[in-house]
């Protein structure tokens, strides 16, 4: 009988465990909460696999090891300086204790529409590196997540790294999370925006992503197109906000009504009004 | 704050228990896991109202490590729990009446086997229509929670009145009316309900429980299980929080039942957080309708209110809680004509029960919001309206009881009105940053102390001089974090003129300590403190008399207690306490005395429905100012300032009062800002700590406390109880501040950010 | 019914400065391992789901939720519980500051709070109130309203400049 929990030290040690059907644990802050009070099924913790760690610049991407914790990412200069929209989300994710345990890979594969890192990563056009004993493949994050808890991860595969094309240093990066309290909160709505303007303040490129307003994080292509060529003034942002409201499918739940989410989703960009 | 005379105890000491707690050495009930103990757990109904047709336990019994599975048929005795009204089964027999009812009890060798067995019990039901709304439950055709019960779903109706409110209302220049709702609230003590129990070799039952009422627990267990209460021993270590939520049956009877089937082994039961949400009792949800009338000058003339309390399927202390609600319908104000009618109603919702602020939270929110409406109608400042109507010493409250005890609501209001948060509010509001609206609100409150008439609010205190000359206090009133154990050391050390390091405290143990009432009702320090001071007085006289024997002094009255000794100043001789301790036989080293809180001497001819707990003689008072910022884009409300003034007699321990005010205000703030025990058709939807939110450190400001000195001549060194009064301010003060900030008038809590956005939109239009 | 033979292994790690070897199931919750197998009850269970922080321990210097960790994760790690910070006779400056500043009421959250504080002050020796509130935001307290806890953390920072656990 196999052990009910293991910490493989390398991918080579992980592959046979995946064939046995173990559940992958990359932090445990979601998995173990969901399995509370249940008879434990075997898990493999990824935390000792060095090749799933590290933050580096690689082939023009900022590569974030999937098993980096939220706290370690938040401390990293590349994340803080080049990806402030992600840092902003990490800063309000769960609590310091959760951030010391949870990982970016775990946040992605859990695929909650309220996963705090997801809206920034959508707005950053992040890609994912997936590895298996047969090789590696690279997919866009947006296509990888299919719905709550559902991803394109294949049997035998693990998420190895998140590859983020760094925005222009001059780009405006903005994140706001609306929760029912300020810590240990699940987002009711979140907005991630990466906006590039010219020297005159005219928007050249806008990437807008909303969390917790549909089964997956939503990019807002209509709103993005509407914002291009305009300045970040109140009038433009009101119009763009209205477009954003039309691009989402929020639901009612315990934390907020669909109407509230829709209203706030269109309001948040106004915070940038000059 | 320094003690004002040398005879006053010095409370600026280092608490022995807080140190042991801080280093993780203090053993709470939940830290007691005897090696080889069995684990007990309850199978909960999961449905709000149904007839039980079958309980299939076979598969559970077959799980390795399962010792036994018990059902309602296995319960000896009455199988009924309840503090005053016995109506709650230990294990349901034919019917489940709320989703948290226990239907079966499993004993297993491990937690894992217990969890497995609980998941394998299958319950078969015939669903019954439920009632989930108190007013609907009173309709003639409503399904009955307890069929055959006289009175149907009406657990109790009460009326508290004075003068002729309805006639006086017709003569008022201005009348406002409204309907207000306050929700169920979860205590969220951090230590979940838990305990251990075993049968002793002599067939006694020994338990260690996280409980606020160890002495009463014996009778509850004995009644429910048909045991002799005097053969039950309950120990209550320091609690990891209580707030009223451990003042009644949690694990006690289930645990005792398990112990009866454990063959003398220890049995441990710990509720998970989810089980605590499901099965623990809550602050009663209430609906209050008010008409409040005043003269054009703002003088209150008449109050007519009706309150509905949702008791869930069991009484717990619902009737007594409603009594307190009605008694506080008029708040700390002078209103000549008052009428408060209440209905406490059975439903199939979670069980209502004790919670800090016990009925007063509900009444207070409704009254304070009505005062806001009145101030608006009269064009008056809400603070001035409260101040001009503040009850003075000697005046009668809404129950017709004249306030003999010094009454400090006016001073509390004046203190918060002078505070910069109130005095400087106009400037502060104008400086609101972009996307923020600011508002400031004020409220006042009072809260009764003690049980009230109908049952003795009593405590007996035992004090022992040990053989080595130290002292042992037998604390009979559980310490759930309010620091009473440490306060008792200081009272005794001061009374006996000894260093506090000479004292140890035995935590409540029904075998060792004489009986006392529960740790509740803001009564602990007052009642047990008075009893202890009497025991100290007896000890002092005893020590002087015994020392006189050794010192050959024929006038013991000239002897004095000094640190470590009894001294004869006339001769300069003294005898060490260690010598006295060694000299006296054990019986002679012990002093026991008691105290019963005085009651209203000539109770008014009202509130006749309440045999117990009405009316009260002593009240603490408070006023609160809250300042908030509402976000224009999200409707989120941030509490920026919260200042509470409290009058609770003499302030002996500034730190102790401040700690209670902070904690109470934080719970009041949580109630108005975010705590939402969402439920539907008897099922709790927010049944864990990720959905039922309480404030984190980032959600509260630096809460402030202002001392208002008073004096209660009957209190130990002039103190009154004050553990509850601070909870009442934030909800109405935040509501008023929200109206100030965005023009939103709320009549239910918590605040919904959507309502804030709607108000902003309509006020712009 | 399936015979529940849970395989065990010998777990070796450092606990409060000393080596520990214990036979346990690799999937046992660290909180249960500490409290029930090793008798260290400072870490408390308040929710079992990471929402309260009462079970916090230091693992290689980082404050973590022992209710969401499995025994196997501790192999070779350095674990500190509140018992390892200090004792009643010789309390850690953080523990002393909690006592002296009135930050302890029921005390059930306190060991977890002090653990979170220990990691925080090691990284942030001279914090402001806002940073402290952020640092303890994963540790719920229902008694104090947090004011005196924030006071205590600031006092601990002053009392032991540069000191870390």
PDB file of N, CA and C in Angstrom, chain C residues 49-114:
ATOM      1  N   UNK C  49      -9.360  25.418   8.455  1.00  0.00           N
ATOM      2  CA  UNK C  49      -9.421  25.747   7.033  1.00  0.00           C
ATOM      3  C   UNK C  49      -8.605  26.987   6.672  1.00  0.00           C
ATOM      4  N   UNK C  50      -7.682  27.362   7.538  1.00  0.00           N
ATOM      5  CA  UNK C  50      -6.792  28.468   7.190  1.00  0.00           C
ATOM      6  C   UNK C  50      -7.397  29.848   7.339  1.00  0.00           C
ATOM      7  N   UNK C  51      -8.583  29.915   7.936  1.00  0.00           N
ATOM      8  CA  UNK C  51      -9.267  31.199   8.024  1.00  0.00           C
ATOM      9  C   UNK C  51      -9.015  31.939   9.337  1.00  0.00           C
ATOM     10  N   UNK C  52      -8.355  31.311  10.303  1.00  0.00           N
ATOM     11  CA  UNK C  52      -8.235  31.986  11.606  1.00  0.00           C
ATOM     12  C   UNK C  52      -6.806  32.169  12.084  1.00  0.00           C
ATOM     13  N   UNK C  53      -5.877  31.345  11.660  1.00  0.00           N
ATOM     14  CA  UNK C  53      -4.472  31.560  12.017  1.00  0.00           C
ATOM     15  C   UNK C  53      -4.070  31.085  13.398  1.00  0.00           C
ATOM     16  N   UNK C  54      -4.997  30.497  14.162  1.00  0.00           N
ATOM     17  CA  UNK C  54      -4.654  30.085  15.526  1.00  0.00           C
ATOM     18  C   UNK C  54      -3.646  28.941  15.542  1.00  0.00           C
ATOM     19  N   UNK C  55      -3.493  28.259  14.411  1.00  0.00           N
ATOM     20  CA  UNK C  55      -2.616  27.088  14.356  1.00  0.00           C
ATOM     21  C   UNK C  55      -1.245  27.417  13.793  1.00  0.00           C
ATOM     22  N   UNK C  56      -0.926  28.713  13.676  1.00  0.00           N
ATOM     23  CA  UNK C  56       0.304  29.090  12.965  1.00  0.00           C
ATOM     24  C   UNK C  56       1.558  28.587  13.667  1.00  0.00           C
ATOM     25  N   UNK C  57       2.504  28.134  12.855  1.00  0.00           N
ATOM     26  CA  UNK C  57       3.834  27.727  13.329  1.00  0.00           C
ATOM     27  C   UNK C  57       4.860  28.281  12.345  1.00  0.00           C
ATOM     28  N   UNK C  58       6.116  28.340  12.783  1.00  0.00           N
ATOM     29  CA  UNK C  58       7.173  28.738  11.861  1.00  0.00           C
ATOM     30  C   UNK C  58       7.783  27.483  11.247  1.00  0.00           C
ATOM     31  N   UNK C  59       7.876  27.476   9.921  1.00  0.00           N
ATOM     32  CA  UNK C  59       8.563  26.390   9.214  1.00  0.00           C
ATOM     33  C   UNK C  59       9.686  27.039   8.423  1.00  0.00           C
ATOM     34  N   UNK C  60      10.901  26.726   8.771  1.00  0.00           N
ATOM     35  CA  UNK C  60      12.069  27.393   8.185  1.00  0.00           C
ATOM     36  C   UNK C  60      11.885  28.910   8.202  1.00  0.00           C
ATOM     37  N   UNK C  61      11.358  29.417   9.281  1.00  0.00           N
ATOM     38  CA  UNK C  61      11.247  30.864   9.481  1.00  0.00           C
ATOM     39  C   UNK C  61       9.992  31.493   8.913  1.00  0.00           C
ATOM     40  N   UNK C  62       9.202  30.747   8.146  1.00  0.00           N
ATOM     41  CA  UNK C  62       7.982  31.315   7.567  1.00  0.00           C
ATOM     42  C   UNK C  62       6.769  30.845   8.372  1.00  0.00           C
ATOM     43  N   UNK C  63       5.868  31.768   8.662  1.00  0.00           N
ATOM     44  CA  UNK C  63       4.675  31.428   9.442  1.00  0.00           C
ATOM     45  C   UNK C  63       3.684  30.692   8.545  1.00  0.00           C
ATOM     46  N   UNK C  64       3.298  29.503   8.954  1.00  0.00           N
ATOM     47  CA  UNK C  64       2.393  28.699   8.137  1.00  0.00           C
ATOM     48  C   UNK C  64       1.256  28.134   8.972  1.00  0.00           C
ATOM     49  N   UNK C  65       0.236  27.677   8.264  1.00  0.00           N
ATOM     50  CA  UNK C  65      -0.968  27.162   8.910  1.00  0.00           C
ATOM     51  C   UNK C  65      -0.808  25.662   9.094  1.00  0.00           C
ATOM     52  N   UNK C  66      -0.634  25.233  10.338  1.00  0.00           N
ATOM     53  CA  UNK C  66      -0.369  23.805  10.548  1.00  0.00           C
ATOM     54  C   UNK C  66      -1.614  22.954  10.320  1.00  0.00           C
ATOM     55  N   UNK C  67      -2.785  23.578  10.216  1.00  0.00           N
ATOM     56  CA  UNK C  67      -3.992  22.804   9.916  1.00  0.00           C
ATOM     57  C   UNK C  67      -4.061  22.446   8.446  1.00  0.00           C
ATOM     58  N   UNK C  68      -3.252  23.100   7.621  1.00  0.00           N
ATOM     59  CA  UNK C  68      -3.259  22.821   6.180  1.00  0.00           C
ATOM     60  C   UNK C  68      -1.905  22.282   5.737  1.00  0.00           C
ATOM     61  N   UNK C  69      -1.235  21.576   6.637  1.00  0.00           N
ATOM     62  CA  UNK C  69       0.035  20.954   6.278  1.00  0.00           C
ATOM     63  C   UNK C  69      -0.006  19.485   6.667  1.00  0.00           C
ATOM     64  N   UNK C  70       0.717  18.692   5.907  1.00  0.00           N
ATOM     65  CA  UNK C  70       0.782  17.256   6.159  1.00  0.00           C
ATOM     66  C   UNK C  70       2.161  16.919   6.721  1.00  0.00           C
ATOM     67  N   UNK C  71       2.183  15.907   7.558  1.00  0.00           N
ATOM     68  CA  UNK C  71       3.411  15.566   8.283  1.00  0.00           C
ATOM     69  C   UNK C  71       4.621  15.463   7.362  1.00  0.00           C
ATOM     70  N   UNK C  72       4.426  14.847   6.195  1.00  0.00           N
ATOM     71  CA  UNK C  72       5.555  14.602   5.301  1.00  0.00           C
ATOM     72  C   UNK C  72       6.241  15.905   4.890  1.00  0.00           C
ATOM     73  N   UNK C  73       5.514  16.990   4.909  1.00  0.00           N
ATOM     74  CA  UNK C  73       6.098  18.268   4.508  1.00  0.00           C
ATOM     75  C   UNK C  73       7.151  18.763   5.499  1.00  0.00           C
ATOM     76  N   UNK C  74       7.138  18.216   6.702  1.00  0.00           N
ATOM     77  CA  UNK C  74       8.070  18.703   7.723  1.00  0.00           C
ATOM     78  C   UNK C  74       9.445  18.034   7.641  1.00  0.00           C
ATOM     79  N   UNK C  75       9.561  16.968   6.863  1.00  0.00           N
ATOM     80  CA  UNK C  75      10.813  16.211   6.822  1.00  0.00           C
ATOM     81  C   UNK C  75      12.011  17.155   6.629  1.00  0.00           C
ATOM     82  N   UNK C  76      12.914  17.139   7.590  1.00  0.00           N
ATOM     83  CA  UNK C  76      14.133  17.932   7.483  1.00  0.00           C
ATOM     84  C   UNK C  76      13.971  19.416   7.756  1.00  0.00           C
ATOM     85  N   UNK C  77      12.758  19.846   8.024  1.00  0.00           N
ATOM     86  CA  UNK C  77      12.526  21.286   8.228  1.00  0.00           C
ATOM     87  C   UNK C  77      12.795  21.685   9.673  1.00  0.00           C
ATOM     88  N   UNK C  78      12.870  22.995   9.855  1.00  0.00           N
ATOM     89  CA  UNK C  78      13.042  23.544  11.193  1.00  0.00           C
ATOM     90  C   UNK C  78      11.715  24.171  11.613  1.00  0.00           C
ATOM     91  N   UNK C  79      11.106  23.596  12.636  1.00  0.00           N
ATOM     92  CA  UNK C  79       9.770  24.026  13.067  1.00  0.00           C
ATOM     93  C   UNK C  79       9.878  24.708  14.424  1.00  0.00           C
ATOM     94  N   UNK C  80       9.186  25.848  14.544  1.00  0.00           N
ATOM     95  CA  UNK C  80       9.109  26.527  15.837  1.00  0.00           C
ATOM     96  C   UNK C  80       7.646  26.775  16.157  1.00  0.00           C
ATOM     97  N   UNK C  81       7.226  26.341  17.334  1.00  0.00           N
ATOM     98  CA  UNK C  81       5.882  26.665  17.821  1.00  0.00           C
ATOM     99  C   UNK C  81       6.025  27.758  18.876  1.00  0.00           C
ATOM    100  N   UNK C  82       4.885  28.242  19.371  1.00  0.00           N
ATOM    101  CA  UNK C  82       4.963  29.303  20.377  1.00  0.00           C
ATOM    102  C   UNK C  82       5.741  28.832  21.605  1.00  0.00           C
ATOM    103  N   UNK C  83       5.683  27.532  21.896  1.00  0.00           N
ATOM    104  CA  UNK C  83       6.469  27.010  23.031  1.00  0.00           C
ATOM    105  C   UNK C  83       7.962  27.223  22.793  1.00  0.00           C
ATOM    106  N   UNK C  84       8.354  27.214  21.519  1.00  0.00           N
ATOM    107  CA  UNK C  84       9.764  27.366  21.191  1.00  0.00           C
ATOM    108  C   UNK C  84      10.225  28.810  21.170  1.00  0.00           C
ATOM    109  N   UNK C  85       9.288  29.743  21.143  1.00  0.00           N
ATOM    110  CA  UNK C  85       9.685  31.150  21.206  1.00  0.00           C
ATOM    111  C   UNK C  85      10.156  31.496  22.608  1.00  0.00           C
ATOM    112  N   UNK C  86       9.411  31.051  23.611  1.00  0.00           N
ATOM    113  CA  UNK C  86       9.780  31.388  24.980  1.00  0.00           C
ATOM    114  C   UNK C  86       8.918  30.630  25.959  1.00  0.00           C
ATOM    115  N   UNK C  87       9.226  30.801  27.234  1.00  0.00           N
ATOM    116  CA  UNK C  87       8.486  30.126  28.296  1.00  0.00           C
ATOM    117  C   UNK C  87       8.000  31.165  29.293  1.00  0.00           C
ATOM    118  N   UNK C  88       7.169  30.722  30.221  1.00  0.00           N
ATOM    119  CA  UNK C  88       6.673  31.663  31.230  1.00  0.00           C
ATOM    120  C   UNK C  88       7.839  32.250  32.022  1.00  0.00           C
ATOM    121  N   UNK C  89       8.860  31.445  32.272  1.00  0.00           N
ATOM    122  CA  UNK C  89      10.025  31.932  33.019  1.00  0.00           C
ATOM    123  C   UNK C  89      10.886  32.848  32.160  1.00  0.00           C
ATOM    124  N   UNK C  90      10.913  32.539  30.879  1.00  0.00           N
ATOM    125  CA  UNK C  90      11.796  33.292  29.997  1.00  0.00           C
ATOM    126  C   UNK C  90      11.071  33.576  28.684  1.00  0.00           C
ATOM    127  N   UNK C  91      10.086  34.478  28.755  1.00  0.00           N
ATOM    128  CA  UNK C  91       9.289  34.719  27.547  1.00  0.00           C
ATOM    129  C   UNK C  91      10.093  35.446  26.470  1.00  0.00           C
ATOM    130  N   UNK C  92       9.737  35.164  25.239  1.00  0.00           N
ATOM    131  CA  UNK C  92      10.288  35.907  24.103  1.00  0.00           C
ATOM    132  C   UNK C  92       9.813  37.361  24.217  1.00  0.00           C
ATOM    133  N   UNK C  93      10.606  38.317  23.742  1.00  0.00           N
ATOM    134  CA  UNK C  93      10.162  39.721  23.817  1.00  0.00           C
ATOM    135  C   UNK C  93       8.788  39.958  23.200  1.00  0.00           C
ATOM    136  N   UNK C  94       8.453  39.197  22.177  1.00  0.00           N
ATOM    137  CA  UNK C  94       7.117  39.368  21.576  1.00  0.00           C
ATOM    138  C   UNK C  94       6.044  38.902  22.556  1.00  0.00           C
ATOM    139  N   UNK C  95       6.282  37.768  23.180  1.00  0.00           N
ATOM    140  CA  UNK C  95       5.305  37.247  24.148  1.00  0.00           C
ATOM    141  C   UNK C  95       5.160  38.200  25.334  1.00  0.00           C
ATOM    142  N   UNK C  96       6.304  38.709  25.792  1.00  0.00           N
ATOM    143  CA  UNK C  96       6.259  39.660  26.911  1.00  0.00           C
ATOM    144  C   UNK C  96       5.485  40.913  26.513  1.00  0.00           C
ATOM    145  N   UNK C  97       5.698  41.359  25.283  1.00  0.00           N
ATOM    146  CA  UNK C  97       5.012  42.576  24.836  1.00  0.00           C
ATOM    147  C   UNK C  97       3.507  42.349  24.752  1.00  0.00           C
ATOM    148  N   UNK C  98       3.084  41.171  24.344  1.00  0.00           N
ATOM    149  CA  UNK C  98       1.651  40.875  24.305  1.00  0.00           C
ATOM    150  C   UNK C  98       1.062  40.955  25.714  1.00  0.00           C
ATOM    151  N   UNK C  99       1.757  40.404  26.679  1.00  0.00           N
ATOM    152  CA  UNK C  99       1.262  40.428  28.056  1.00  0.00           C
ATOM    153  C   UNK C  99       1.240  41.867  28.576  1.00  0.00           C
ATOM    154  N   UNK C 100       2.346  42.564  28.388  1.00  0.00           N
ATOM    155  CA  UNK C 100       2.464  43.898  28.988  1.00  0.00           C
ATOM    156  C   UNK C 100       1.538  44.912  28.342  1.00  0.00           C
ATOM    157  N   UNK C 101       1.177  44.695  27.095  1.00  0.00           N
ATOM    158  CA  UNK C 101       0.316  45.655  26.409  1.00  0.00           C
ATOM    159  C   UNK C 101      -1.162  45.287  26.443  1.00  0.00           C
ATOM    160  N   UNK C 102      -1.517  44.282  27.222  1.00  0.00           N
ATOM    161  CA  UNK C 102      -2.936  43.934  27.330  1.00  0.00           C
ATOM    162  C   UNK C 102      -3.500  43.326  26.056  1.00  0.00           C
ATOM    163  N   UNK C 103      -2.635  42.670  25.283  1.00  0.00           N
ATOM    164  CA  UNK C 103      -3.077  42.112  24.007  1.00  0.00           C
ATOM    165  C   UNK C 103      -3.671  40.721  24.154  1.00  0.00           C
ATOM    166  N   UNK C 104      -3.671  40.203  25.373  1.00  0.00           N
ATOM    167  CA  UNK C 104      -4.158  38.843  25.598  1.00  0.00           C
ATOM    168  C   UNK C 104      -5.459  38.903  26.389  1.00  0.00           C
ATOM    169  N   UNK C 105      -6.539  38.452  25.789  1.00  0.00           N
ATOM    170  CA  UNK C 105      -7.768  38.299  26.577  1.00  0.00           C
ATOM    171  C   UNK C 105      -8.032  36.796  26.741  1.00  0.00           C
ATOM    172  N   UNK C 106      -8.833  36.210  25.860  1.00  0.00           N
ATOM    173  CA  UNK C 106      -9.001  34.760  26.034  1.00  0.00           C
ATOM    174  C   UNK C 106      -7.710  34.028  25.702  1.00  0.00           C
ATOM    175  N   UNK C 107      -6.880  34.627  24.851  1.00  0.00           N
ATOM    176  CA  UNK C 107      -5.547  34.089  24.604  1.00  0.00           C
ATOM    177  C   UNK C 107      -5.474  32.972  23.593  1.00  0.00           C
ATOM    178  N   UNK C 108      -6.607  32.581  23.050  1.00  0.00           N
ATOM    179  CA  UNK C 108      -6.614  31.434  22.142  1.00  0.00           C
ATOM    180  C   UNK C 108      -5.924  31.772  20.820  1.00  0.00           C
ATOM    181  N   UNK C 109      -6.001  33.032  20.415  1.00  0.00           N
ATOM    182  CA  UNK C 109      -5.348  33.433  19.171  1.00  0.00           C
ATOM    183  C   UNK C 109      -3.888  33.795  19.382  1.00  0.00           C
ATOM    184  N   UNK C 110      -3.492  33.973  20.651  1.00  0.00           N
ATOM    185  CA  UNK C 110      -2.202  34.605  20.929  1.00  0.00           C
ATOM    186  C   UNK C 110      -1.001  33.826  20.403  1.00  0.00           C
ATOM    187  N   UNK C 111      -0.899  32.507  20.635  1.00  0.00           N
ATOM    188  CA  UNK C 111       0.282  31.822  20.096  1.00  0.00           C
ATOM    189  C   UNK C 111       0.420  32.014  18.584  1.00  0.00           C
ATOM    190  N   UNK C 112      -0.678  31.924  17.862  1.00  0.00           N
ATOM    191  CA  UNK C 112      -0.624  32.132  16.413  1.00  0.00           C
ATOM    192  C   UNK C 112      -0.230  33.550  16.060  1.00  0.00           C
ATOM    193  N   UNK C 113      -0.772  34.503  16.818  1.00  0.00           N
ATOM    194  CA  UNK C 113      -0.413  35.911  16.593  1.00  0.00           C
ATOM    195  C   UNK C 113       1.085  36.133  16.797  1.00  0.00           C
ATOM    196  N   UNK C 114       1.623  35.534  17.851  1.00  0.00           N
ATOM    197  CA  UNK C 114       3.046  35.772  18.142  1.00  0.00           C
ATOM    198  C   UNK C 114       3.926  35.116  17.073  1.00  0.00           C
TER     199      UNK C 114
END
